[in-house]
């Protein structure tokens, strides 16, 4: 598959758990040769599938397939001089190094930016942290549940009226932050190609969470109040409604003043078009609760399918509020390749989600199963100039591991 944007680029993926490996998966899907460096016991998230109610063994490991497919595995003991030497040789040939280990740990292994860039000035060094590289929390542990959800306010302010904290969806912050890291290091390839120089790329779960809710941060600074309730929304035309058949849907009218008359005709309440309590976005903010009491019974009068037809005819943005299980059979997801099927190592067909960036003329990546621990040790070390005898000695002495 030569027609991929990162074909010929080599990436050293020294990361674990979710966000870092997911960034590496994106780069691999774009054509890069991504070598996953992990401890001799393996990335701790090799067992995460069990936590999510799936299998986590050599035959099937769904969560590994999600974030580590299309990579090669090389376990390294970075506490040994020989392990550090192998890493040094890898960096000498690589374009990009990414990690989500804490800075203290990277410094102890000689993999912090200052050390790496001095030895390998061509390297694009990308770090994904919990809270950023400055301030008192720089070395705090920061999974997305803490850094992306709890600290940003999403865990409580996104709940209906803030009554109970949100049960955070697994890995949601990780996957979005992975996109930023992948995009950041890929952007630096342009500079590297022109000048031969590397760069330092920094992203964080906390920073990503703030970016994702940036419009809300601005509005709160100017006096807006969160959490909110659907009974008293910022705009009744950008809100949720329950239909006669029990289906909930989301309606999203952004340009309120322009579309309010259209909306009134759609719901059969033309009498409200000139009602000064509701007919401008400024006025409705003070009267949203009253308008919701009018609209809720109207939407309860028809099934979703009928509202879907009516709203589509009026070109009003809306959709059914799905459960996650509904996505598995969603034609739109399959038509666009957002979901696809692959075969596990045991031959059983399975389903996963594709990385979100598509390219017009590039070939989609062929799904190569997530590597078993040490599956590519011999292959990668031979590429670095080691012979099979030396590789065996390295494995025997606890520097690496192979199948």
PDB file of N, CA and C in Angstrom, residues 3-95:
ATOM      1  N   UNK A   3       0.309   4.125  -1.544  1.00  0.00           N
ATOM      2  CA  UNK A   3      -0.400   5.395  -1.625  1.00  0.00           C
ATOM      3  C   UNK A   3      -0.981   5.779  -0.266  1.00  0.00           C
ATOM      4  N   UNK A   4      -0.081   5.968   0.704  1.00  0.00           N
ATOM      5  CA  UNK A   4      -0.476   6.416   2.033  1.00  0.00           C
ATOM      6  C   UNK A   4       0.431   7.569   2.436  1.00  0.00           C
ATOM      7  N   UNK A   5      -0.106   8.603   3.083  1.00  0.00           N
ATOM      8  CA  UNK A   5       0.655   9.838   3.300  1.00  0.00           C
ATOM      9  C   UNK A   5       1.913   9.675   4.146  1.00  0.00           C
ATOM     10  N   UNK A   6       1.944   8.717   5.079  1.00  0.00           N
ATOM     11  CA  UNK A   6       3.123   8.570   5.938  1.00  0.00           C
ATOM     12  C   UNK A   6       3.958   7.344   5.591  1.00  0.00           C
ATOM     13  N   UNK A   7       3.784   6.816   4.386  1.00  0.00           N
ATOM     14  CA  UNK A   7       4.595   5.681   3.965  1.00  0.00           C
ATOM     15  C   UNK A   7       6.067   6.080   3.986  1.00  0.00           C
ATOM     16  N   UNK A   8       6.909   5.259   4.623  1.00  0.00           N
ATOM     17  CA  UNK A   8       8.327   5.565   4.726  1.00  0.00           C
ATOM     18  C   UNK A   8       8.722   6.274   6.006  1.00  0.00           C
ATOM     19  N   UNK A   9       7.730   6.694   6.805  1.00  0.00           N
ATOM     20  CA  UNK A   9       7.995   7.350   8.084  1.00  0.00           C
ATOM     21  C   UNK A   9       8.072   6.285   9.178  1.00  0.00           C
ATOM     22  N   UNK A  10       9.047   6.414  10.067  1.00  0.00           N
ATOM     23  CA  UNK A  10       9.206   5.455  11.156  1.00  0.00           C
ATOM     24  C   UNK A  10       8.880   6.143  12.485  1.00  0.00           C
ATOM     25  N   UNK A  11       8.062   5.474  13.291  1.00  0.00           N
ATOM     26  CA  UNK A  11       7.602   6.017  14.568  1.00  0.00           C
ATOM     27  C   UNK A  11       7.960   5.050  15.691  1.00  0.00           C
ATOM     28  N   UNK A  12       8.545   5.594  16.753  1.00  0.00           N
ATOM     29  CA  UNK A  12       8.786   4.816  17.964  1.00  0.00           C
ATOM     30  C   UNK A  12       7.686   5.184  18.952  1.00  0.00           C
ATOM     31  N   UNK A  13       6.824   4.225  19.227  1.00  0.00           N
ATOM     32  CA  UNK A  13       5.669   4.428  20.094  1.00  0.00           C
ATOM     33  C   UNK A  13       5.991   3.850  21.465  1.00  0.00           C
ATOM     34  N   UNK A  14       6.450   4.724  22.362  1.00  0.00           N
ATOM     35  CA  UNK A  14       6.818   4.316  23.720  1.00  0.00           C
ATOM     36  C   UNK A  14       5.724   4.800  24.662  1.00  0.00           C
ATOM     37  N   UNK A  15       4.556   4.186  24.537  1.00  0.00           N
ATOM     38  CA  UNK A  15       3.414   4.629  25.323  1.00  0.00           C
ATOM     39  C   UNK A  15       2.599   3.431  25.797  1.00  0.00           C
ATOM     40  N   UNK A  16       1.694   3.694  26.718  1.00  0.00           N
ATOM     41  CA  UNK A  16       0.900   2.617  27.312  1.00  0.00           C
ATOM     42  C   UNK A  16      -0.527   3.089  27.550  1.00  0.00           C
ATOM     43  N   UNK A  17      -1.384   2.155  27.885  1.00  0.00           N
ATOM     44  CA  UNK A  17      -2.798   2.411  28.174  1.00  0.00           C
ATOM     45  C   UNK A  17      -3.540   2.883  26.922  1.00  0.00           C
ATOM     46  N   UNK A  18      -4.158   4.097  26.939  1.00  0.00           N
ATOM     47  CA  UNK A  18      -5.071   4.429  25.853  1.00  0.00           C
ATOM     48  C   UNK A  18      -4.624   5.490  24.887  1.00  0.00           C
ATOM     49  N   UNK A  19      -4.406   6.710  25.372  1.00  0.00           N
ATOM     50  CA  UNK A  19      -4.240   7.853  24.484  1.00  0.00           C
ATOM     51  C   UNK A  19      -2.979   7.777  23.626  1.00  0.00           C
ATOM     52  N   UNK A  20      -1.841   7.449  24.241  1.00  0.00           N
ATOM     53  CA  UNK A  20      -0.600   7.361  23.476  1.00  0.00           C
ATOM     54  C   UNK A  20      -0.659   6.302  22.387  1.00  0.00           C
ATOM     55  N   UNK A  21      -1.008   5.051  22.754  1.00  0.00           N
ATOM     56  CA  UNK A  21      -1.127   4.017  21.723  1.00  0.00           C
ATOM     57  C   UNK A  21      -2.141   4.355  20.637  1.00  0.00           C
ATOM     58  N   UNK A  22      -3.232   5.025  20.992  1.00  0.00           N
ATOM     59  CA  UNK A  22      -4.227   5.391  19.976  1.00  0.00           C
ATOM     60  C   UNK A  22      -3.643   6.375  18.970  1.00  0.00           C
ATOM     61  N   UNK A  23      -2.786   7.285  19.439  1.00  0.00           N
ATOM     62  CA  UNK A  23      -2.110   8.202  18.509  1.00  0.00           C
ATOM     63  C   UNK A  23      -1.202   7.417  17.572  1.00  0.00           C
ATOM     64  N   UNK A  24      -0.482   6.440  18.133  1.00  0.00           N
ATOM     65  CA  UNK A  24       0.363   5.594  17.298  1.00  0.00           C
ATOM     66  C   UNK A  24      -0.432   4.819  16.275  1.00  0.00           C
ATOM     67  N   UNK A  25      -1.625   4.377  16.653  1.00  0.00           N
ATOM     68  CA  UNK A  25      -2.493   3.646  15.724  1.00  0.00           C
ATOM     69  C   UNK A  25      -2.897   4.526  14.552  1.00  0.00           C
ATOM     70  N   UNK A  26      -3.182   5.786  14.815  1.00  0.00           N
ATOM     71  CA  UNK A  26      -3.535   6.702  13.737  1.00  0.00           C
ATOM     72  C   UNK A  26      -2.376   6.854  12.761  1.00  0.00           C
ATOM     73  N   UNK A  27      -1.171   7.027  13.296  1.00  0.00           N
ATOM     74  CA  UNK A  27       0.001   7.174  12.431  1.00  0.00           C
ATOM     75  C   UNK A  27       0.236   5.906  11.623  1.00  0.00           C
ATOM     76  N   UNK A  28       0.006   4.764  12.230  1.00  0.00           N
ATOM     77  CA  UNK A  28       0.150   3.494  11.515  1.00  0.00           C
ATOM     78  C   UNK A  28      -0.879   3.388  10.398  1.00  0.00           C
ATOM     79  N   UNK A  29      -2.112   3.815  10.665  1.00  0.00           N
ATOM     80  CA  UNK A  29      -3.153   3.778   9.644  1.00  0.00           C
ATOM     81  C   UNK A  29      -2.853   4.730   8.495  1.00  0.00           C
ATOM     82  N   UNK A  30      -2.054   5.754   8.753  1.00  0.00           N
ATOM     83  CA  UNK A  30      -1.666   6.698   7.696  1.00  0.00           C
ATOM     84  C   UNK A  30      -0.430   6.217   6.945  1.00  0.00           C
ATOM     85  N   UNK A  31       0.053   5.021   7.290  1.00  0.00           N
ATOM     86  CA  UNK A  31       1.135   4.415   6.522  1.00  0.00           C
ATOM     87  C   UNK A  31       2.471   4.328   7.209  1.00  0.00           C
ATOM     88  N   UNK A  32       2.617   4.897   8.412  1.00  0.00           N
ATOM     89  CA  UNK A  32       3.906   4.880   9.107  1.00  0.00           C
ATOM     90  C   UNK A  32       4.222   3.474   9.624  1.00  0.00           C
ATOM     91  N   UNK A  33       5.525   3.189   9.718  1.00  0.00           N
ATOM     92  CA  UNK A  33       5.996   1.973  10.374  1.00  0.00           C
ATOM     93  C   UNK A  33       6.105   2.296  11.858  1.00  0.00           C
ATOM     94  N   UNK A  34       5.155   1.809  12.641  1.00  0.00           N
ATOM     95  CA  UNK A  34       5.091   2.132  14.069  1.00  0.00           C
ATOM     96  C   UNK A  34       5.581   0.938  14.881  1.00  0.00           C
ATOM     97  N   UNK A  35       6.640   1.168  15.637  1.00  0.00           N
ATOM     98  CA  UNK A  35       7.197   0.114  16.485  1.00  0.00           C
ATOM     99  C   UNK A  35       6.789   0.397  17.922  1.00  0.00           C
ATOM    100  N   UNK A  36       6.032  -0.514  18.479  1.00  0.00           N
ATOM    101  CA  UNK A  36       5.519  -0.370  19.847  1.00  0.00           C
ATOM    102  C   UNK A  36       6.560  -0.918  20.824  1.00  0.00           C
ATOM    103  N   UNK A  37       7.130  -0.033  21.631  1.00  0.00           N
ATOM    104  CA  UNK A  37       8.088  -0.432  22.657  1.00  0.00           C
ATOM    105  C   UNK A  37       7.327  -0.566  23.974  1.00  0.00           C
ATOM    106  N   UNK A  38       7.445  -1.725  24.591  1.00  0.00           N
ATOM    107  CA  UNK A  38       6.713  -1.948  25.832  1.00  0.00           C
ATOM    108  C   UNK A  38       7.574  -2.721  26.827  1.00  0.00           C
ATOM    109  N   UNK A  39       7.205  -2.699  28.102  1.00  0.00           N
ATOM    110  CA  UNK A  39       7.962  -3.454  29.104  1.00  0.00           C
ATOM    111  C   UNK A  39       7.937  -4.950  28.792  1.00  0.00           C
ATOM    112  N   UNK A  40       8.837  -5.699  29.411  1.00  0.00           N
ATOM    113  CA  UNK A  40       8.896  -7.137  29.150  1.00  0.00           C
ATOM    114  C   UNK A  40       7.597  -7.836  29.555  1.00  0.00           C
ATOM    115  N   UNK A  41       6.871  -7.263  30.515  1.00  0.00           N
ATOM    116  CA  UNK A  41       5.574  -7.823  30.909  1.00  0.00           C
ATOM    117  C   UNK A  41       4.452  -7.344  29.987  1.00  0.00           C
ATOM    118  N   UNK A  42       4.765  -6.403  29.116  1.00  0.00           N
ATOM    119  CA  UNK A  42       3.771  -5.892  28.184  1.00  0.00           C
ATOM    120  C   UNK A  42       3.081  -4.633  28.663  1.00  0.00           C
ATOM    121  N   UNK A  43       2.497  -3.918  27.745  1.00  0.00           N
ATOM    122  CA  UNK A  43       1.659  -2.758  28.046  1.00  0.00           C
ATOM    123  C   UNK A  43       0.545  -3.221  28.993  1.00  0.00           C
ATOM    124  N   UNK A  44       0.362  -2.554  30.150  1.00  0.00           N
ATOM    125  CA  UNK A  44      -0.689  -2.977  31.092  1.00  0.00           C
ATOM    126  C   UNK A  44      -2.067  -3.074  30.452  1.00  0.00           C
ATOM    127  N   UNK A  45      -2.305  -2.308  29.386  1.00  0.00           N
ATOM    128  CA  UNK A  45      -3.637  -2.328  28.782  1.00  0.00           C
ATOM    129  C   UNK A  45      -3.861  -3.559  27.907  1.00  0.00           C
ATOM    130  N   UNK A  46      -2.885  -4.462  27.838  1.00  0.00           N
ATOM    131  CA  UNK A  46      -3.129  -5.736  27.159  1.00  0.00           C
ATOM    132  C   UNK A  46      -4.242  -6.520  27.844  1.00  0.00           C
ATOM    133  N   UNK A  47      -4.548  -6.178  29.091  1.00  0.00           N
ATOM    134  CA  UNK A  47      -5.629  -6.881  29.811  1.00  0.00           C
ATOM    135  C   UNK A  47      -6.907  -6.061  29.902  1.00  0.00           C
ATOM    136  N   UNK A  48      -6.928  -4.868  29.295  1.00  0.00           N
ATOM    137  CA  UNK A  48      -8.084  -3.970  29.438  1.00  0.00           C
ATOM    138  C   UNK A  48      -9.361  -4.568  28.862  1.00  0.00           C
ATOM    139  N   UNK A  49      -9.242  -5.378  27.826  1.00  0.00           N
ATOM    140  CA  UNK A  49     -10.448  -5.973  27.234  1.00  0.00           C
ATOM    141  C   UNK A  49     -11.271  -6.721  28.278  1.00  0.00           C
ATOM    142  N   UNK A  50     -10.606  -7.343  29.239  1.00  0.00           N
ATOM    143  CA  UNK A  50     -11.327  -8.065  30.299  1.00  0.00           C
ATOM    144  C   UNK A  50     -12.166  -7.105  31.126  1.00  0.00           C
ATOM    145  N   UNK A  51     -11.598  -5.930  31.424  1.00  0.00           N
ATOM    146  CA  UNK A  51     -12.338  -4.919  32.176  1.00  0.00           C
ATOM    147  C   UNK A  51     -13.610  -4.505  31.443  1.00  0.00           C
ATOM    148  N   UNK A  52     -13.543  -4.523  30.114  1.00  0.00           N
ATOM    149  CA  UNK A  52     -14.675  -4.099  29.290  1.00  0.00           C
ATOM    150  C   UNK A  52     -15.585  -5.267  28.907  1.00  0.00           C
ATOM    151  N   UNK A  53     -15.370  -6.431  29.529  1.00  0.00           N
ATOM    152  CA  UNK A  53     -16.253  -7.572  29.306  1.00  0.00           C
ATOM    153  C   UNK A  53     -15.954  -8.372  28.055  1.00  0.00           C
ATOM    154  N   UNK A  54     -14.704  -8.284  27.563  1.00  0.00           N
ATOM    155  CA  UNK A  54     -14.323  -9.017  26.360  1.00  0.00           C
ATOM    156  C   UNK A  54     -13.153  -9.944  26.690  1.00  0.00           C
ATOM    157  N   UNK A  55     -12.628 -10.609  25.693  1.00  0.00           N
ATOM    158  CA  UNK A  55     -11.471 -11.463  25.887  1.00  0.00           C
ATOM    159  C   UNK A  55     -10.182 -10.662  25.808  1.00  0.00           C
ATOM    160  N   UNK A  56      -9.141 -11.169  26.468  1.00  0.00           N
ATOM    161  CA  UNK A  56      -7.828 -10.523  26.410  1.00  0.00           C
ATOM    162  C   UNK A  56      -6.761 -11.610  26.429  1.00  0.00           C
ATOM    163  N   UNK A  57      -6.635 -12.308  25.316  1.00  0.00           N
ATOM    164  CA  UNK A  57      -5.654 -13.377  25.209  1.00  0.00           C
ATOM    165  C   UNK A  57      -5.045 -13.342  23.815  1.00  0.00           C
ATOM    166  N   UNK A  58      -4.200 -14.332  23.520  1.00  0.00           N
ATOM    167  CA  UNK A  58      -3.513 -14.330  22.229  1.00  0.00           C
ATOM    168  C   UNK A  58      -4.443 -14.609  21.053  1.00  0.00           C
ATOM    169  N   UNK A  59      -5.614 -15.152  21.324  1.00  0.00           N
ATOM    170  CA  UNK A  59      -6.573 -15.421  20.261  1.00  0.00           C
ATOM    171  C   UNK A  59      -7.438 -14.217  19.937  1.00  0.00           C
ATOM    172  N   UNK A  60      -7.903 -13.542  20.977  1.00  0.00           N
ATOM    173  CA  UNK A  60      -8.742 -12.357  20.822  1.00  0.00           C
ATOM    174  C   UNK A  60      -8.362 -11.327  21.876  1.00  0.00           C
ATOM    175  N   UNK A  61      -8.191 -10.097  21.445  1.00  0.00           N
ATOM    176  CA  UNK A  61      -7.918  -9.006  22.374  1.00  0.00           C
ATOM    177  C   UNK A  61      -8.421  -7.719  21.723  1.00  0.00           C
ATOM    178  N   UNK A  62      -9.722  -7.495  21.861  1.00  0.00           N
ATOM    179  CA  UNK A  62     -10.403  -6.458  21.090  1.00  0.00           C
ATOM    180  C   UNK A  62      -9.863  -5.051  21.360  1.00  0.00           C
ATOM    181  N   UNK A  63      -9.577  -4.725  22.617  1.00  0.00           N
ATOM    182  CA  UNK A  63      -9.106  -3.374  22.919  1.00  0.00           C
ATOM    183  C   UNK A  63      -7.714  -3.136  22.339  1.00  0.00           C
ATOM    184  N   UNK A  64      -6.884  -4.170  22.325  1.00  0.00           N
ATOM    185  CA  UNK A  64      -5.575  -4.038  21.667  1.00  0.00           C
ATOM    186  C   UNK A  64      -5.735  -3.817  20.169  1.00  0.00           C
ATOM    187  N   UNK A  65      -6.700  -4.504  19.560  1.00  0.00           N
ATOM    188  CA  UNK A  65      -6.931  -4.314  18.118  1.00  0.00           C
ATOM    189  C   UNK A  65      -7.352  -2.879  17.821  1.00  0.00           C
ATOM    190  N   UNK A  66      -8.092  -2.289  18.731  1.00  0.00           N
ATOM    191  CA  UNK A  66      -8.572  -0.918  18.541  1.00  0.00           C
ATOM    192  C   UNK A  66      -7.420   0.078  18.467  1.00  0.00           C
ATOM    193  N   UNK A  67      -6.431  -0.056  19.336  1.00  0.00           N
ATOM    194  CA  UNK A  67      -5.407   0.984  19.447  1.00  0.00           C
ATOM    195  C   UNK A  67      -3.998   0.539  19.086  1.00  0.00           C
ATOM    196  N   UNK A  68      -3.805  -0.740  18.773  1.00  0.00           N
ATOM    197  CA  UNK A  68      -2.449  -1.204  18.481  1.00  0.00           C
ATOM    198  C   UNK A  68      -2.340  -2.037  17.209  1.00  0.00           C
ATOM    199  N   UNK A  69      -3.428  -2.198  16.469  1.00  0.00           N
ATOM    200  CA  UNK A  69      -3.332  -2.902  15.190  1.00  0.00           C
ATOM    201  C   UNK A  69      -2.383  -2.138  14.264  1.00  0.00           C
ATOM    202  N   UNK A  70      -1.803  -2.855  13.323  1.00  0.00           N
ATOM    203  CA  UNK A  70      -0.921  -2.285  12.300  1.00  0.00           C
ATOM    204  C   UNK A  70       0.433  -1.812  12.841  1.00  0.00           C
ATOM    205  N   UNK A  71       0.789  -2.234  14.072  1.00  0.00           N
ATOM    206  CA  UNK A  71       2.095  -1.902  14.650  1.00  0.00           C
ATOM    207  C   UNK A  71       2.955  -3.163  14.757  1.00  0.00           C
ATOM    208  N   UNK A  72       4.233  -2.947  15.097  1.00  0.00           N
ATOM    209  CA  UNK A  72       5.137  -4.041  15.422  1.00  0.00           C
ATOM    210  C   UNK A  72       5.550  -3.917  16.889  1.00  0.00           C
ATOM    211  N   UNK A  73       5.753  -5.049  17.550  1.00  0.00           N
ATOM    212  CA  UNK A  73       6.054  -5.042  18.981  1.00  0.00           C
ATOM    213  C   UNK A  73       7.508  -5.403  19.251  1.00  0.00           C
ATOM    214  N   UNK A  74       8.139  -4.588  20.099  1.00  0.00           N
ATOM    215  CA  UNK A  74       9.489  -4.871  20.576  1.00  0.00           C
ATOM    216  C   UNK A  74       9.548  -4.565  22.074  1.00  0.00           C
ATOM    217  N   UNK A  75       9.515  -5.583  22.930  1.00  0.00           N
ATOM    218  CA  UNK A  75       9.674  -5.338  24.369  1.00  0.00           C
ATOM    219  C   UNK A  75      11.121  -4.960  24.684  1.00  0.00           C
ATOM    220  N   UNK A  76      11.295  -3.965  25.543  1.00  0.00           N
ATOM    221  CA  UNK A  76      12.636  -3.546  25.944  1.00  0.00           C
ATOM    222  C   UNK A  76      12.676  -3.266  27.437  1.00  0.00           C
ATOM    223  N   UNK A  77      13.726  -3.714  28.078  1.00  0.00           N
ATOM    224  CA  UNK A  77      13.992  -3.378  29.470  1.00  0.00           C
ATOM    225  C   UNK A  77      14.847  -2.120  29.484  1.00  0.00           C
ATOM    226  N   UNK A  78      14.203  -0.993  29.720  1.00  0.00           N
ATOM    227  CA  UNK A  78      14.905   0.282  29.637  1.00  0.00           C
ATOM    228  C   UNK A  78      15.710   0.597  30.890  1.00  0.00           C
ATOM    229  N   UNK A  79      15.768  -0.354  31.823  1.00  0.00           N
ATOM    230  CA  UNK A  79      16.636  -0.193  32.985  1.00  0.00           C
ATOM    231  C   UNK A  79      18.034  -0.745  32.722  1.00  0.00           C
ATOM    232  N   UNK A  80      18.206  -1.366  31.566  1.00  0.00           N
ATOM    233  CA  UNK A  80      19.498  -1.945  31.221  1.00  0.00           C
ATOM    234  C   UNK A  80      20.217  -1.077  30.199  1.00  0.00           C
ATOM    235  N   UNK A  81      21.552  -1.145  30.234  1.00  0.00           N
ATOM    236  CA  UNK A  81      22.349  -0.387  29.274  1.00  0.00           C
ATOM    237  C   UNK A  81      22.093  -0.866  27.851  1.00  0.00           C
ATOM    238  N   UNK A  82      21.921  -2.186  27.688  1.00  0.00           N
ATOM    239  CA  UNK A  82      21.674  -2.740  26.358  1.00  0.00           C
ATOM    240  C   UNK A  82      20.318  -2.299  25.817  1.00  0.00           C
ATOM    241  N   UNK A  83      19.329  -2.205  26.708  1.00  0.00           N
ATOM    242  CA  UNK A  83      18.018  -1.728  26.291  1.00  0.00           C
ATOM    243  C   UNK A  83      18.061  -0.284  25.830  1.00  0.00           C
ATOM    244  N   UNK A  84      18.815   0.539  26.564  1.00  0.00           N
ATOM    245  CA  UNK A  84      18.963   1.948  26.176  1.00  0.00           C
ATOM    246  C   UNK A  84      19.726   2.071  24.853  1.00  0.00           C
ATOM    247  N   UNK A  85      20.677   1.176  24.640  1.00  0.00           N
ATOM    248  CA  UNK A  85      21.436   1.205  23.395  1.00  0.00           C
ATOM    249  C   UNK A  85      20.542   0.876  22.202  1.00  0.00           C
ATOM    250  N   UNK A  86      19.668  -0.110  22.378  1.00  0.00           N
ATOM    251  CA  UNK A  86      18.727  -0.459  21.302  1.00  0.00           C
ATOM    252  C   UNK A  86      17.797   0.720  21.008  1.00  0.00           C
ATOM    253  N   UNK A  87      17.284   1.347  22.065  1.00  0.00           N
ATOM    254  CA  UNK A  87      16.416   2.506  21.872  1.00  0.00           C
ATOM    255  C   UNK A  87      17.156   3.607  21.132  1.00  0.00           C
ATOM    256  N   UNK A  88      18.423   3.797  21.474  1.00  0.00           N
ATOM    257  CA  UNK A  88      19.233   4.821  20.815  1.00  0.00           C
ATOM    258  C   UNK A  88      19.349   4.544  19.316  1.00  0.00           C
ATOM    259  N   UNK A  89      19.540   3.286  18.964  1.00  0.00           N
ATOM    260  CA  UNK A  89      19.647   2.913  17.549  1.00  0.00           C
ATOM    261  C   UNK A  89      18.316   3.101  16.830  1.00  0.00           C
ATOM    262  N   UNK A  90      17.224   2.811  17.531  1.00  0.00           N
ATOM    263  CA  UNK A  90      15.897   3.018  16.949  1.00  0.00           C
ATOM    264  C   UNK A  90      15.657   4.504  16.661  1.00  0.00           C
ATOM    265  N   UNK A  91      16.001   5.345  17.626  1.00  0.00           N
ATOM    266  CA  UNK A  91      15.786   6.784  17.472  1.00  0.00           C
ATOM    267  C   UNK A  91      16.644   7.360  16.355  1.00  0.00           C
ATOM    268  N   UNK A  92      17.812   6.772  16.163  1.00  0.00           N
ATOM    269  CA  UNK A  92      18.697   7.243  15.107  1.00  0.00           C
ATOM    270  C   UNK A  92      18.065   7.076  13.725  1.00  0.00           C
ATOM    271  N   UNK A  93      17.225   6.042  13.578  1.00  0.00           N
ATOM    272  CA  UNK A  93      16.615   5.748  12.282  1.00  0.00           C
ATOM    273  C   UNK A  93      15.171   6.261  12.172  1.00  0.00           C
ATOM    274  N   UNK A  94      14.617   6.725  13.288  1.00  0.00           N
ATOM    275  CA  UNK A  94      13.195   7.098  13.314  1.00  0.00           C
ATOM    276  C   UNK A  94      12.987   8.566  12.965  1.00  0.00           C
ATOM    277  N   UNK A  95      11.754   8.881  12.611  1.00  0.00           N
ATOM    278  CA  UNK A  95      11.339  10.269  12.398  1.00  0.00           C
ATOM    279  C   UNK A  95      10.655  10.846  13.634  1.00  0.00           C
TER     280      UNK A  95
END
